[in-house]
PDB file of C-alpha atoms in Angstrom:
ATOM      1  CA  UNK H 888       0.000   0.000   0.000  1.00 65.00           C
ATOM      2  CA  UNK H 889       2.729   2.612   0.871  1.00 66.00           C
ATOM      3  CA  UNK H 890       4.149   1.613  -2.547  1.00 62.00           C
ATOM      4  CA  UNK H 891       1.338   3.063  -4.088  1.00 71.00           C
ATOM      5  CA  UNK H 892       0.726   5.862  -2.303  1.00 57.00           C
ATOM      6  CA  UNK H 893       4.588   6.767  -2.911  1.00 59.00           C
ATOM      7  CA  UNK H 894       4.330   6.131  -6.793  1.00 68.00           C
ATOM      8  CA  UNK H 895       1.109   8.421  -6.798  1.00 64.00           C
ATOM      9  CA  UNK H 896       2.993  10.871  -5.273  1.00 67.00           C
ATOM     10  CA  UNK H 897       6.283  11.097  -6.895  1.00 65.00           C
ATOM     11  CA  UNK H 898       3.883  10.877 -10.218  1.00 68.00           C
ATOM     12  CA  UNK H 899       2.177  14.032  -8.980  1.00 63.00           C
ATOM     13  CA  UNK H 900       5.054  16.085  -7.946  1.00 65.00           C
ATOM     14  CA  UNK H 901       6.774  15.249 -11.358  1.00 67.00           C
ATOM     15  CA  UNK H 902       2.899  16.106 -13.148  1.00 67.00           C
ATOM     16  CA  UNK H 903       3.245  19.536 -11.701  1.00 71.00           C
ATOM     17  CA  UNK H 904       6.912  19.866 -11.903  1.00 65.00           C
ATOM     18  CA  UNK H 905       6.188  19.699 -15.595  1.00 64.00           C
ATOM     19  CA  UNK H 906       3.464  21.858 -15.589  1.00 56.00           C
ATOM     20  CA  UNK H 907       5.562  24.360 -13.573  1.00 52.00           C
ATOM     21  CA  UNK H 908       8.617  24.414 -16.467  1.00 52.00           C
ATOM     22  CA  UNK H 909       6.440  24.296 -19.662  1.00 49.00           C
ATOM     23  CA  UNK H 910       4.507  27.799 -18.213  1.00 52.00           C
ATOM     24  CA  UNK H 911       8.232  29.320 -18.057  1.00 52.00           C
ATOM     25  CA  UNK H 912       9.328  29.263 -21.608  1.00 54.00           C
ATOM     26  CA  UNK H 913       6.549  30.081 -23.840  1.00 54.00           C
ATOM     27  CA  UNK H 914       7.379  29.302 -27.757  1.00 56.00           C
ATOM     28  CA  UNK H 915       7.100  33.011 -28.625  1.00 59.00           C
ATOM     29  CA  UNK H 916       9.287  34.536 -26.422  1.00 58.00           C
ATOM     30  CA  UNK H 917      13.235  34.092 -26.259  1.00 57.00           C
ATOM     31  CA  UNK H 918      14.203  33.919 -22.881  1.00 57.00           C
ATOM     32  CA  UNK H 919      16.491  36.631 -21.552  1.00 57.00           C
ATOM     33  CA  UNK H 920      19.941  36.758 -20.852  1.00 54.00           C
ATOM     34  CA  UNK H 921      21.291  36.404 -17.540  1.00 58.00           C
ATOM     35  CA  UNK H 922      22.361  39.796 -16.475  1.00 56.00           C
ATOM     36  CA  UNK H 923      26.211  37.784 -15.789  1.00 50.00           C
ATOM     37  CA  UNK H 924      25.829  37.384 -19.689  1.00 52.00           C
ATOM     38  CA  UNK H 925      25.260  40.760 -20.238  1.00 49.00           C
ATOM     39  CA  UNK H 926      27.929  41.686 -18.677  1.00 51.00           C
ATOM     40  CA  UNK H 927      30.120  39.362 -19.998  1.00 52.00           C
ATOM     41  CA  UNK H 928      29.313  40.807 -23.591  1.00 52.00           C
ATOM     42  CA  UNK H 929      30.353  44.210 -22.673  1.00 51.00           C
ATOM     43  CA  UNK H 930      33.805  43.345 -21.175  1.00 51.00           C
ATOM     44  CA  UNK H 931      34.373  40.865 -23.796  1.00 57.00           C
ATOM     45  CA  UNK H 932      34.901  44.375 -25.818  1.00 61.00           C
ATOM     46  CA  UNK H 933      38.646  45.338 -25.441  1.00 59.00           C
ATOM     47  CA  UNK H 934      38.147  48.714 -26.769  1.00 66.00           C
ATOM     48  CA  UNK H 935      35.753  49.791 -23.644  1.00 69.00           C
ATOM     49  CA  UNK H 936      38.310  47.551 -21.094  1.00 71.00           C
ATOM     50  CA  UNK H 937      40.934  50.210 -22.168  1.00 79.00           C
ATOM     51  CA  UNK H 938      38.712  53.323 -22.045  1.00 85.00           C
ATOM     52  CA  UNK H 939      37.974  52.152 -18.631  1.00 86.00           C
ATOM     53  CA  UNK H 940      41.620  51.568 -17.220  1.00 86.00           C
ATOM     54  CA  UNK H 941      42.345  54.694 -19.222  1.00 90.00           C
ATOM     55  CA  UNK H 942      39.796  56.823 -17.102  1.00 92.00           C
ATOM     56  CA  UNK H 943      40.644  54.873 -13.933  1.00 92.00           C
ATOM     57  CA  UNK H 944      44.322  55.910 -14.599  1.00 92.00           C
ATOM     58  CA  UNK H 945      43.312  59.525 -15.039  1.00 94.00           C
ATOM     59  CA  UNK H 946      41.040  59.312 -12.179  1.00 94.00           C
ATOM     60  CA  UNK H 947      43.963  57.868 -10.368  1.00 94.00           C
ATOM     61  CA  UNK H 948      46.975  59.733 -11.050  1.00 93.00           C
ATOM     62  CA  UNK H 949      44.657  63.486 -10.647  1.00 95.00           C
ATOM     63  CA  UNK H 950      44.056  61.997  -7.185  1.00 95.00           C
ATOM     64  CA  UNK H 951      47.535  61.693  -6.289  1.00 94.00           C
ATOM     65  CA  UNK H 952      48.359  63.232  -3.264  1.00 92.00           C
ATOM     66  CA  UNK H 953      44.581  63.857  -1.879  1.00 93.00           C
ATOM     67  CA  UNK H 954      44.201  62.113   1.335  1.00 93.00           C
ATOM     68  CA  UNK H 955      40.519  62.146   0.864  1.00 95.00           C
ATOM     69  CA  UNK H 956      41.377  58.695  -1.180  1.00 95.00           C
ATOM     70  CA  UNK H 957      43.144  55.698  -0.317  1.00 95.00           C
ATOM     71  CA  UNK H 958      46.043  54.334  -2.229  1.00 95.00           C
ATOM     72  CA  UNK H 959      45.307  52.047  -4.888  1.00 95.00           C
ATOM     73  CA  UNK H 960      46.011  48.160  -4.255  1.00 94.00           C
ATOM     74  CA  UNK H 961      45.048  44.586  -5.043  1.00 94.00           C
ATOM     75  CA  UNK H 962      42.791  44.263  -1.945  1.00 93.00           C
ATOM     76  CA  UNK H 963      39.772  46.197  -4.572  1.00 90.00           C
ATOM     77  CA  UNK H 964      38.566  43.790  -7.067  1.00 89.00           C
ATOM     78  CA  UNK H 965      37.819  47.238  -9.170  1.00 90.00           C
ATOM     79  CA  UNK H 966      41.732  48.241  -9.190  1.00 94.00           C
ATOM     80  CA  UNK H 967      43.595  47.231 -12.517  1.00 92.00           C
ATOM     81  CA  UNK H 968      47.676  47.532 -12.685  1.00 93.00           C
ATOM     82  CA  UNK H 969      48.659  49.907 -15.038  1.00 91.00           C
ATOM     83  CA  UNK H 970      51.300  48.881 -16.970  1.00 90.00           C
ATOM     84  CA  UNK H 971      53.275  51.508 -18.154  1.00 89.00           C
ATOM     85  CA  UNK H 972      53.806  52.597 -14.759  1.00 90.00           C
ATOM     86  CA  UNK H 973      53.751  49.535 -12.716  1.00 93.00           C
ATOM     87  CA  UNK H 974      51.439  50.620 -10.461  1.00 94.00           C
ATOM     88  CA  UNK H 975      47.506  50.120  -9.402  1.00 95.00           C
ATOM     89  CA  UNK H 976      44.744  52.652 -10.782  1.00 95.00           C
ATOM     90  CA  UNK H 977      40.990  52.644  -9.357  1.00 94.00           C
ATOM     91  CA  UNK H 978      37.855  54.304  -9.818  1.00 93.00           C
ATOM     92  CA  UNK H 979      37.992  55.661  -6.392  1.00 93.00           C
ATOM     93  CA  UNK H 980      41.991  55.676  -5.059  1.00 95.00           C
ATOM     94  CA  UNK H 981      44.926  57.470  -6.012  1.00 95.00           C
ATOM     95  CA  UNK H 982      47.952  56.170  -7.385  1.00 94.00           C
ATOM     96  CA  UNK H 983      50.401  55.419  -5.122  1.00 93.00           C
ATOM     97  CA  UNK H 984      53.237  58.690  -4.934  1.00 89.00           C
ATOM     98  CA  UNK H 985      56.446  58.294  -7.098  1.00 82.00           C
TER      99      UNK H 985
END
């Protein structure tokens, strides 16, 4: 008997399991991207990765010397090295002084 029961059960849970994922897609629509995708697509550009380590640098090296902003380091995952002057550049540090 609890055989049954089970069986009816898992058969019901998969019924509306089913149910569930077929009202998700619809044939019409093209699911969106995740927004991790999205993202993806714009870094994948190298032309806007350099405009943005360019401005960071700027940012960076105007900063220089304001104690209003930390110096620039590893520990932010935002913080790229810049390598013509071997040094870290952030939207919101200043390069470290000469």
């Amino acid at each position: 008997m609890r055989v049954i029961v089970l069986s009816a059960m898992g058969f019901l849970l998969l019924a509306i399991a089913g149910c569930v994922s077929a009202q998700d897609q619809q044939p019409d629509q093209q699911p969106a991207a995740p927004q991790s995708q999205q993202q993806d697509q714009q870094t994948a550009n190298p032309d806007s990765a350099n405009t943005d380590i360019d401005h960071d640098r700027m940012l960076s090296t105007q900063r220089q010397g304001d104690d209003r902003y930390p110096v620039c380091s590893p520990m932010d995952s935002n913080n790229h090295v810049d390598v013509s002057t071997g040094k870290w550049v952030g939207p919101s540090c200043q390069m470290e002084a000469d």
